[in-house]
Amino acid sequence: MAFYSSKTPAKTPTKNVAVEEQALLAEAEKAKGQQEQQQQQQQQGQAKKEKTEYPERLMIYHAGTGKTTFLGTLRFATLLLFAGFGLVLTPHYLKSGAPIQYPLASLACGLIPLLYVGYFTTPFVTFIHLRLPPYARWSTPILQRFAKTAPPNTQIDVTTLSLTGTPRHSSMMLSDLKPTKQRFGMVNFERDTAALNKKRKWWRWKAVGRFNIQEGNEKNCRAGWVWRDVAEGIRARAKAGGGAEGGLVGNGRKTGQ
């Protein structure tokens, strides 16, 4: 009896350790299963997000790489030309005591190309991006319906060329754009920028209010056809006298008053 009683206490710690190891293994398996489940849910969520066919900020107009590069280079070249004639050659003539016609001609050679190119190329639009609501991003048929009935408060981002040929971005709503014909047809859309310019600092450039959005560029980007439908809606809304609160949607269809 003394022999068995001396052996029995020695087996108890080993048994307890085995039970604890099994419990730890069970908890580890449970935690591993929860982690795998969370990873699967995250992957499913990402798959749902990636399932949308169109991005939130969709390019609907692209003037073309060739045109954009050429006009940007032309604007920068006229700026350099003005710097050479107006800021270098003209002061040289004045200091040397040359006849007055020489500095005047030099200044005109630098200033006239700068003003001419700036006047006709400032409205040139290179890109237009449309802010899409979530439901309009799922498929092309839904996007087509949205483009034809886009609300006036839909936001768009219009990119033009600055004085140095760099991109300049302007954000606005569809109701801000109005069809027009100015500068010998070089401006076909405009917006009222009086309120924006009042809020700007005196040293900042004035907001862009005139745009030259050329037709026939639908093939330059994937969703170029969207701008065609949106532009028709803008013209129809302007013809009907609608605006941001005019009760008109998209191509001029009346909404409930």
PDB file of C-alpha atoms in Angstrom:
ATOM      1  CA  MET A   1       0.000   0.000   0.000  1.00  0.00           C
ATOM      2  CA  ALA A   2       2.853   2.347   0.734  1.00  0.00           C
ATOM      3  CA  PHE A   3       4.313   1.588  -2.694  1.00  0.00           C
ATOM      4  CA  TYR A   4       1.094   2.486  -4.566  1.00  0.00           C
ATOM      5  CA  SER A   5       0.450   5.578  -2.465  1.00  0.00           C
ATOM      6  CA  SER A   6       3.922   6.892  -3.268  1.00  0.00           C
ATOM      7  CA  LYS A   7       3.372   6.471  -7.061  1.00  0.00           C
ATOM      8  CA  THR A   8      -0.093   8.047  -7.295  1.00  0.00           C
ATOM      9  CA  PRO A   9       0.825  11.710  -6.472  1.00  0.00           C
ATOM     10  CA  ALA A  10       3.605  11.669  -9.105  1.00  0.00           C
ATOM     11  CA  LYS A  11       1.109  11.048 -11.970  1.00  0.00           C
ATOM     12  CA  THR A  12      -1.273  13.921 -11.115  1.00  0.00           C
ATOM     13  CA  PRO A  13       0.882  16.876 -12.382  1.00  0.00           C
ATOM     14  CA  THR A  14       1.496  15.121 -15.708  1.00  0.00           C
ATOM     15  CA  LYS A  15      -2.208  14.609 -16.210  1.00  0.00           C
ATOM     16  CA  ASN A  16      -2.976  18.256 -15.431  1.00  0.00           C
ATOM     17  CA  VAL A  17      -0.313  19.438 -17.896  1.00  0.00           C
ATOM     18  CA  ALA A  18      -1.823  17.292 -20.649  1.00  0.00           C
ATOM     19  CA  VAL A  19      -5.271  18.733 -19.986  1.00  0.00           C
ATOM     20  CA  GLU A  20      -3.917  22.296 -20.101  1.00  0.00           C
ATOM     21  CA  GLU A  21      -2.089  21.579 -23.370  1.00  0.00           C
ATOM     22  CA  GLN A  22      -5.285  20.272 -24.919  1.00  0.00           C
ATOM     23  CA  ALA A  23      -7.171  23.369 -23.768  1.00  0.00           C
ATOM     24  CA  LEU A  24      -4.490  25.642 -25.215  1.00  0.00           C
ATOM     25  CA  LEU A  25      -4.547  23.752 -28.508  1.00  0.00           C
ATOM     26  CA  ALA A  26      -8.336  24.073 -28.644  1.00  0.00           C
ATOM     27  CA  GLU A  27      -8.141  27.820 -28.014  1.00  0.00           C
ATOM     28  CA  ALA A  28      -5.420  28.177 -30.650  1.00  0.00           C
ATOM     29  CA  GLU A  29      -7.528  26.298 -33.203  1.00  0.00           C
ATOM     30  CA  LYS A  30     -10.525  28.464 -32.333  1.00  0.00           C
ATOM     31  CA  ALA A  31      -8.510  31.680 -32.703  1.00  0.00           C
ATOM     32  CA  LYS A  32      -7.073  30.431 -35.986  1.00  0.00           C
ATOM     33  CA  GLY A  33     -10.557  29.680 -37.279  1.00  0.00           C
ATOM     34  CA  GLN A  34     -11.797  33.147 -36.309  1.00  0.00           C
ATOM     35  CA  GLN A  35      -8.803  34.753 -38.005  1.00  0.00           C
ATOM     36  CA  GLU A  36      -9.387  32.782 -41.199  1.00  0.00           C
ATOM     37  CA  GLN A  37     -13.070  33.747 -41.108  1.00  0.00           C
ATOM     38  CA  GLN A  38     -12.176  37.426 -40.749  1.00  0.00           C
ATOM     39  CA  GLN A  39      -9.741  37.176 -43.651  1.00  0.00           C
ATOM     40  CA  GLN A  40     -12.414  35.571 -45.809  1.00  0.00           C
ATOM     41  CA  GLN A  41     -14.874  38.334 -44.936  1.00  0.00           C
ATOM     42  CA  GLN A  42     -12.282  40.989 -45.783  1.00  0.00           C
ATOM     43  CA  GLN A  43     -11.534  39.306 -49.095  1.00  0.00           C
ATOM     44  CA  GLN A  44     -15.246  39.120 -49.891  1.00  0.00           C
ATOM     45  CA  GLY A  45     -15.640  42.808 -49.016  1.00  0.00           C
ATOM     46  CA  GLN A  46     -12.729  43.742 -51.249  1.00  0.00           C
ATOM     47  CA  ALA A  47     -14.161  41.629 -54.054  1.00  0.00           C
ATOM     48  CA  LYS A  48     -17.473  43.477 -53.751  1.00  0.00           C
ATOM     49  CA  LYS A  49     -15.691  46.827 -53.855  1.00  0.00           C
ATOM     50  CA  GLU A  50     -13.648  45.806 -56.870  1.00  0.00           C
ATOM     51  CA  LYS A  51     -16.733  44.506 -58.618  1.00  0.00           C
ATOM     52  CA  THR A  52     -17.822  48.005 -59.688  1.00  0.00           C
ATOM     53  CA  GLU A  53     -17.173  48.555 -63.372  1.00  0.00           C
ATOM     54  CA  TYR A  54     -16.448  52.296 -63.177  1.00  0.00           C
ATOM     55  CA  PRO A  55     -14.467  54.409 -60.683  1.00  0.00           C
ATOM     56  CA  GLU A  56     -15.981  57.123 -58.528  1.00  0.00           C
ATOM     57  CA  ARG A  57     -14.163  59.840 -60.508  1.00  0.00           C
ATOM     58  CA  LEU A  58     -14.750  58.883 -64.128  1.00  0.00           C
ATOM     59  CA  MET A  59     -12.997  60.508 -67.087  1.00  0.00           C
ATOM     60  CA  ILE A  60     -15.675  61.400 -69.626  1.00  0.00           C
ATOM     61  CA  TYR A  61     -13.704  63.750 -71.896  1.00  0.00           C
ATOM     62  CA  HIS A  62     -10.142  63.786 -73.217  1.00  0.00           C
ATOM     63  CA  ALA A  63      -9.086  66.310 -75.850  1.00  0.00           C
ATOM     64  CA  GLY A  64      -6.257  64.094 -77.073  1.00  0.00           C
ATOM     65  CA  THR A  65      -2.616  63.761 -76.136  1.00  0.00           C
ATOM     66  CA  GLY A  66      -1.368  65.389 -79.340  1.00  0.00           C
ATOM     67  CA  LYS A  67      -3.508  68.528 -79.011  1.00  0.00           C
ATOM     68  CA  THR A  68      -2.785  68.910 -75.316  1.00  0.00           C
ATOM     69  CA  THR A  69       0.963  68.524 -75.748  1.00  0.00           C
ATOM     70  CA  PHE A  70       1.085  70.910 -78.697  1.00  0.00           C
ATOM     71  CA  LEU A  71      -0.919  73.679 -77.015  1.00  0.00           C
ATOM     72  CA  GLY A  72       0.953  73.297 -73.740  1.00  0.00           C
ATOM     73  CA  THR A  73       4.281  73.593 -75.555  1.00  0.00           C
ATOM     74  CA  LEU A  74       2.991  76.545 -77.592  1.00  0.00           C
ATOM     75  CA  ARG A  75       1.898  78.453 -74.498  1.00  0.00           C
ATOM     76  CA  PHE A  76       5.213  77.858 -72.763  1.00  0.00           C
ATOM     77  CA  ALA A  77       7.122  78.868 -75.913  1.00  0.00           C
ATOM     78  CA  THR A  78       5.252  82.178 -76.182  1.00  0.00           C
ATOM     79  CA  LEU A  79       6.045  82.822 -72.531  1.00  0.00           C
ATOM     80  CA  LEU A  80       9.751  82.310 -73.214  1.00  0.00           C
ATOM     81  CA  LEU A  81       9.450  84.495 -76.312  1.00  0.00           C
ATOM     82  CA  PHE A  82       7.969  87.308 -74.254  1.00  0.00           C
ATOM     83  CA  ALA A  83      10.725  86.935 -71.666  1.00  0.00           C
ATOM     84  CA  GLY A  84      13.379  87.179 -74.373  1.00  0.00           C
ATOM     85  CA  PHE A  85      11.941  90.164 -76.235  1.00  0.00           C
ATOM     86  CA  GLY A  86      10.188  92.023 -73.448  1.00  0.00           C
ATOM     87  CA  LEU A  87      12.542  91.486 -70.519  1.00  0.00           C
ATOM     88  CA  VAL A  88      15.926  91.199 -72.231  1.00  0.00           C
ATOM     89  CA  LEU A  89      15.998  92.841 -75.661  1.00  0.00           C
ATOM     90  CA  THR A  90      13.676  95.776 -74.938  1.00  0.00           C
ATOM     91  CA  PRO A  91      15.630  97.004 -71.858  1.00  0.00           C
ATOM     92  CA  HIS A  92      18.833  96.649 -73.879  1.00  0.00           C
ATOM     93  CA  TYR A  93      17.471  98.982 -76.575  1.00  0.00           C
ATOM     94  CA  LEU A  94      16.352 101.485 -73.955  1.00  0.00           C
ATOM     95  CA  LYS A  95      19.728 101.552 -72.235  1.00  0.00           C
ATOM     96  CA  SER A  96      21.650 101.829 -75.492  1.00  0.00           C
ATOM     97  CA  GLY A  97      19.716 104.925 -76.564  1.00  0.00           C
ATOM     98  CA  ALA A  98      18.312 103.340 -79.729  1.00  0.00           C
ATOM     99  CA  PRO A  99      15.416 105.019 -81.546  1.00  0.00           C
ATOM    100  CA  ILE A 100      12.075 104.507 -79.828  1.00  0.00           C
ATOM    101  CA  GLN A 101      10.724 102.293 -82.613  1.00  0.00           C
ATOM    102  CA  TYR A 102      13.245  99.566 -81.759  1.00  0.00           C
ATOM    103  CA  PRO A 103      12.184  98.938 -78.137  1.00  0.00           C
ATOM    104  CA  LEU A 104       8.514  99.273 -79.143  1.00  0.00           C
ATOM    105  CA  ALA A 105       8.912  96.733 -81.934  1.00  0.00           C
ATOM    106  CA  SER A 106      10.797  94.397 -79.613  1.00  0.00           C
ATOM    107  CA  LEU A 107       8.086  94.643 -76.962  1.00  0.00           C
ATOM    108  CA  ALA A 108       5.373  94.013 -79.573  1.00  0.00           C
ATOM    109  CA  CYS A 109       7.189  90.921 -80.870  1.00  0.00           C
ATOM    110  CA  GLY A 110       7.068  89.396 -77.413  1.00  0.00           C
ATOM    111  CA  LEU A 111       3.689  90.643 -76.239  1.00  0.00           C
ATOM    112  CA  ILE A 112       1.463  90.053 -79.283  1.00  0.00           C
ATOM    113  CA  PRO A 113       2.099  86.273 -79.567  1.00  0.00           C
ATOM    114  CA  LEU A 114       1.605  85.881 -75.807  1.00  0.00           C
ATOM    115  CA  LEU A 115      -1.746  87.682 -75.822  1.00  0.00           C
ATOM    116  CA  TYR A 116      -2.956  86.030 -79.023  1.00  0.00           C
ATOM    117  CA  VAL A 117      -2.144  82.484 -77.963  1.00  0.00           C
ATOM    118  CA  GLY A 118      -3.419  83.096 -74.442  1.00  0.00           C
ATOM    119  CA  TYR A 119      -6.705  84.554 -75.676  1.00  0.00           C
ATOM    120  CA  PHE A 120      -7.543  81.598 -77.904  1.00  0.00           C
ATOM    121  CA  THR A 121      -6.066  78.718 -75.875  1.00  0.00           C
ATOM    122  CA  THR A 122      -7.055  79.627 -72.307  1.00  0.00           C
ATOM    123  CA  PRO A 123     -10.556  78.080 -72.651  1.00  0.00           C
ATOM    124  CA  PHE A 124      -9.160  74.845 -74.142  1.00  0.00           C
ATOM    125  CA  VAL A 125     -10.344  71.894 -72.024  1.00  0.00           C
ATOM    126  CA  THR A 126      -8.059  68.878 -71.792  1.00  0.00           C
ATOM    127  CA  PHE A 127      -9.982  66.616 -69.379  1.00  0.00           C
ATOM    128  CA  ILE A 128     -13.407  66.340 -67.775  1.00  0.00           C
ATOM    129  CA  HIS A 129     -14.063  63.998 -64.847  1.00  0.00           C
ATOM    130  CA  LEU A 130     -17.551  63.165 -63.580  1.00  0.00           C
ATOM    131  CA  ARG A 131     -18.262  62.292 -59.932  1.00  0.00           C
ATOM    132  CA  LEU A 132     -20.450  59.195 -59.984  1.00  0.00           C
ATOM    133  CA  PRO A 133     -22.823  58.076 -57.221  1.00  0.00           C
ATOM    134  CA  PRO A 134     -22.309  54.467 -56.056  1.00  0.00           C
ATOM    135  CA  TYR A 135     -25.277  53.023 -57.942  1.00  0.00           C
ATOM    136  CA  ALA A 136     -24.108  54.447 -61.302  1.00  0.00           C
ATOM    137  CA  ARG A 137     -20.785  52.609 -61.138  1.00  0.00           C
ATOM    138  CA  TRP A 138     -22.037  49.042 -61.331  1.00  0.00           C
ATOM    139  CA  SER A 139     -22.690  48.569 -65.038  1.00  0.00           C
ATOM    140  CA  THR A 140     -22.761  50.336 -68.381  1.00  0.00           C
ATOM    141  CA  PRO A 141     -26.594  50.302 -68.759  1.00  0.00           C
ATOM    142  CA  ILE A 142     -26.986  51.993 -65.366  1.00  0.00           C
ATOM    143  CA  LEU A 143     -24.336  54.551 -66.284  1.00  0.00           C
ATOM    144  CA  GLN A 144     -26.139  55.251 -69.563  1.00  0.00           C
ATOM    145  CA  ARG A 145     -29.382  55.987 -67.730  1.00  0.00           C
ATOM    146  CA  PHE A 146     -27.558  58.196 -65.246  1.00  0.00           C
ATOM    147  CA  ALA A 147     -25.781  60.161 -68.002  1.00  0.00           C
ATOM    148  CA  LYS A 148     -29.081  60.927 -69.740  1.00  0.00           C
ATOM    149  CA  THR A 149     -30.815  61.997 -66.508  1.00  0.00           C
ATOM    150  CA  ALA A 150     -27.886  63.391 -64.489  1.00  0.00           C
ATOM    151  CA  PRO A 151     -29.093  65.729 -61.702  1.00  0.00           C
ATOM    152  CA  PRO A 152     -28.036  69.383 -61.958  1.00  0.00           C
ATOM    153  CA  ASN A 153     -26.053  69.099 -58.707  1.00  0.00           C
ATOM    154  CA  THR A 154     -23.758  66.404 -60.122  1.00  0.00           C
ATOM    155  CA  GLN A 155     -20.150  67.493 -59.669  1.00  0.00           C
ATOM    156  CA  ILE A 156     -17.632  67.613 -62.516  1.00  0.00           C
ATOM    157  CA  ASP A 157     -13.934  68.508 -62.602  1.00  0.00           C
ATOM    158  CA  VAL A 158     -12.779  70.433 -65.685  1.00  0.00           C
ATOM    159  CA  THR A 159      -9.057  70.673 -66.503  1.00  0.00           C
ATOM    160  CA  THR A 160      -7.693  73.500 -68.645  1.00  0.00           C
ATOM    161  CA  LEU A 161      -4.214  74.853 -69.430  1.00  0.00           C
ATOM    162  CA  SER A 162      -2.630  77.591 -67.330  1.00  0.00           C
ATOM    163  CA  LEU A 163      -0.403  80.392 -68.587  1.00  0.00           C
ATOM    164  CA  THR A 164       2.666  78.158 -68.367  1.00  0.00           C
ATOM    165  CA  GLY A 165       0.957  75.181 -70.020  1.00  0.00           C
ATOM    166  CA  THR A 166       0.422  73.249 -66.781  1.00  0.00           C
ATOM    167  CA  PRO A 167      -2.981  71.724 -65.873  1.00  0.00           C
ATOM    168  CA  ARG A 168      -5.486  73.883 -64.035  1.00  0.00           C
ATOM    169  CA  HIS A 169      -8.450  72.213 -62.327  1.00  0.00           C
ATOM    170  CA  SER A 170     -11.915  73.712 -61.825  1.00  0.00           C
ATOM    171  CA  SER A 171     -14.668  71.942 -59.862  1.00  0.00           C
ATOM    172  CA  MET A 172     -18.311  72.810 -60.426  1.00  0.00           C
ATOM    173  CA  MET A 173     -21.823  71.400 -60.752  1.00  0.00           C
ATOM    174  CA  LEU A 174     -23.563  70.646 -64.020  1.00  0.00           C
ATOM    175  CA  SER A 175     -26.018  73.453 -63.322  1.00  0.00           C
ATOM    176  CA  ASP A 176     -23.113  75.941 -63.354  1.00  0.00           C
ATOM    177  CA  LEU A 177     -22.343  75.293 -67.023  1.00  0.00           C
ATOM    178  CA  LYS A 178     -24.264  77.151 -69.699  1.00  0.00           C
ATOM    179  CA  PRO A 179     -23.890  76.788 -73.484  1.00  0.00           C
ATOM    180  CA  THR A 180     -22.627  79.875 -75.268  1.00  0.00           C
ATOM    181  CA  LYS A 181     -20.732  81.041 -78.337  1.00  0.00           C
ATOM    182  CA  GLN A 182     -17.870  83.482 -77.804  1.00  0.00           C
ATOM    183  CA  ARG A 183     -14.421  84.293 -79.162  1.00  0.00           C
ATOM    184  CA  PHE A 184     -15.269  83.281 -82.725  1.00  0.00           C
ATOM    185  CA  GLY A 185     -16.573  79.904 -81.573  1.00  0.00           C
ATOM    186  CA  MET A 186     -13.565  79.106 -79.372  1.00  0.00           C
ATOM    187  CA  VAL A 187     -15.798  79.216 -76.256  1.00  0.00           C
ATOM    188  CA  ASN A 188     -18.902  77.015 -76.210  1.00  0.00           C
ATOM    189  CA  PHE A 189     -19.551  76.687 -72.450  1.00  0.00           C
ATOM    190  CA  GLU A 190     -19.340  79.212 -69.637  1.00  0.00           C
ATOM    191  CA  ARG A 191     -20.106  79.643 -65.946  1.00  0.00           C
ATOM    192  CA  ASP A 192     -20.608  82.618 -63.640  1.00  0.00           C
ATOM    193  CA  THR A 193     -17.456  83.120 -61.545  1.00  0.00           C
ATOM    194  CA  ALA A 194     -18.332  86.441 -59.863  1.00  0.00           C
ATOM    195  CA  ALA A 195     -19.039  84.854 -56.474  1.00  0.00           C
ATOM    196  CA  LEU A 196     -15.891  82.714 -56.634  1.00  0.00           C
ATOM    197  CA  ASN A 197     -13.653  85.638 -57.519  1.00  0.00           C
ATOM    198  CA  LYS A 198     -14.974  87.678 -54.585  1.00  0.00           C
ATOM    199  CA  LYS A 199     -13.851  84.960 -52.180  1.00  0.00           C
ATOM    200  CA  ARG A 200     -10.382  84.636 -53.692  1.00  0.00           C
ATOM    201  CA  LYS A 201      -7.319  86.497 -52.501  1.00  0.00           C
ATOM    202  CA  TRP A 202      -6.247  89.395 -54.689  1.00  0.00           C
ATOM    203  CA  TRP A 203      -2.985  87.674 -55.631  1.00  0.00           C
ATOM    204  CA  ARG A 204      -4.644  84.475 -56.884  1.00  0.00           C
ATOM    205  CA  TRP A 205      -5.665  83.844 -60.475  1.00  0.00           C
ATOM    206  CA  LYS A 206      -9.311  84.417 -61.277  1.00  0.00           C
ATOM    207  CA  ALA A 207     -11.512  81.355 -61.635  1.00  0.00           C
ATOM    208  CA  VAL A 208     -11.877  79.942 -65.139  1.00  0.00           C
ATOM    209  CA  GLY A 209     -15.288  80.847 -66.526  1.00  0.00           C
ATOM    210  CA  ARG A 210     -15.033  80.060 -70.260  1.00  0.00           C
ATOM    211  CA  PHE A 211     -14.442  76.642 -71.755  1.00  0.00           C
ATOM    212  CA  ASN A 212     -13.796  75.190 -75.184  1.00  0.00           C
ATOM    213  CA  ILE A 213     -15.066  71.603 -75.095  1.00  0.00           C
ATOM    214  CA  GLN A 214     -14.658  70.210 -78.583  1.00  0.00           C
ATOM    215  CA  GLU A 215     -16.972  67.638 -80.104  1.00  0.00           C
ATOM    216  CA  GLY A 216     -15.934  64.366 -81.686  1.00  0.00           C
ATOM    217  CA  ASN A 217     -13.502  63.285 -78.962  1.00  0.00           C
ATOM    218  CA  GLU A 218     -15.592  60.378 -77.648  1.00  0.00           C
ATOM    219  CA  LYS A 219     -13.013  57.800 -78.744  1.00  0.00           C
ATOM    220  CA  ASN A 220     -10.167  59.385 -76.783  1.00  0.00           C
ATOM    221  CA  CYS A 221     -11.306  57.797 -73.511  1.00  0.00           C
ATOM    222  CA  ARG A 222     -13.294  54.763 -72.447  1.00  0.00           C
ATOM    223  CA  ALA A 223     -16.414  56.651 -71.316  1.00  0.00           C
ATOM    224  CA  GLY A 224     -16.291  59.497 -73.820  1.00  0.00           C
ATOM    225  CA  TRP A 225     -19.891  58.869 -74.797  1.00  0.00           C
ATOM    226  CA  VAL A 226     -20.981  59.979 -71.310  1.00  0.00           C
ATOM    227  CA  TRP A 227     -20.020  63.594 -71.985  1.00  0.00           C
ATOM    228  CA  ARG A 228     -22.132  63.602 -75.158  1.00  0.00           C
ATOM    229  CA  ASP A 229     -25.227  62.689 -73.153  1.00  0.00           C
ATOM    230  CA  VAL A 230     -24.350  65.070 -70.322  1.00  0.00           C
ATOM    231  CA  ALA A 231     -23.776  67.955 -72.764  1.00  0.00           C
ATOM    232  CA  GLU A 232     -27.179  67.339 -74.350  1.00  0.00           C
ATOM    233  CA  GLY A 233     -28.730  67.564 -70.899  1.00  0.00           C
ATOM    234  CA  ILE A 234     -26.944  70.863 -70.198  1.00  0.00           C
ATOM    235  CA  ARG A 235     -28.183  72.369 -73.470  1.00  0.00           C
ATOM    236  CA  ALA A 236     -31.733  71.127 -72.930  1.00  0.00           C
ATOM    237  CA  ARG A 237     -31.785  72.467 -69.376  1.00  0.00           C
ATOM    238  CA  ALA A 238     -30.507  75.876 -70.516  1.00  0.00           C
ATOM    239  CA  LYS A 239     -33.087  75.980 -73.319  1.00  0.00           C
ATOM    240  CA  ALA A 240     -35.864  75.192 -70.856  1.00  0.00           C
ATOM    241  CA  GLY A 241     -34.578  77.802 -68.412  1.00  0.00           C
ATOM    242  CA  GLY A 242     -33.728  75.266 -65.718  1.00  0.00           C
ATOM    243  CA  GLY A 243     -30.918  75.355 -63.196  1.00  0.00           C
ATOM    244  CA  ALA A 244     -29.896  73.870 -59.897  1.00  0.00           C
ATOM    245  CA  GLU A 245     -33.456  74.303 -58.627  1.00  0.00           C
ATOM    246  CA  GLY A 246     -35.284  74.491 -61.928  1.00  0.00           C
ATOM    247  CA  GLY A 247     -37.018  71.145 -61.608  1.00  0.00           C
ATOM    248  CA  LEU A 248     -35.172  69.729 -64.570  1.00  0.00           C
ATOM    249  CA  VAL A 249     -33.025  66.630 -64.682  1.00  0.00           C
ATOM    250  CA  GLY A 250     -30.612  65.479 -67.345  1.00  0.00           C
ATOM    251  CA  ASN A 251     -31.902  66.115 -70.841  1.00  0.00           C
ATOM    252  CA  GLY A 252     -34.667  68.434 -69.711  1.00  0.00           C
ATOM    253  CA  ARG A 253     -37.160  65.941 -68.286  1.00  0.00           C
ATOM    254  CA  LYS A 254     -39.361  67.554 -65.643  1.00  0.00           C
ATOM    255  CA  THR A 255     -39.239  66.264 -62.097  1.00  0.00           C
ATOM    256  CA  GLY A 256     -41.876  66.515 -59.428  1.00  0.00           C
ATOM    257  CA  GLN A 257     -42.396  70.037 -58.108  1.00  0.00           C
TER     258      GLN A 257
END
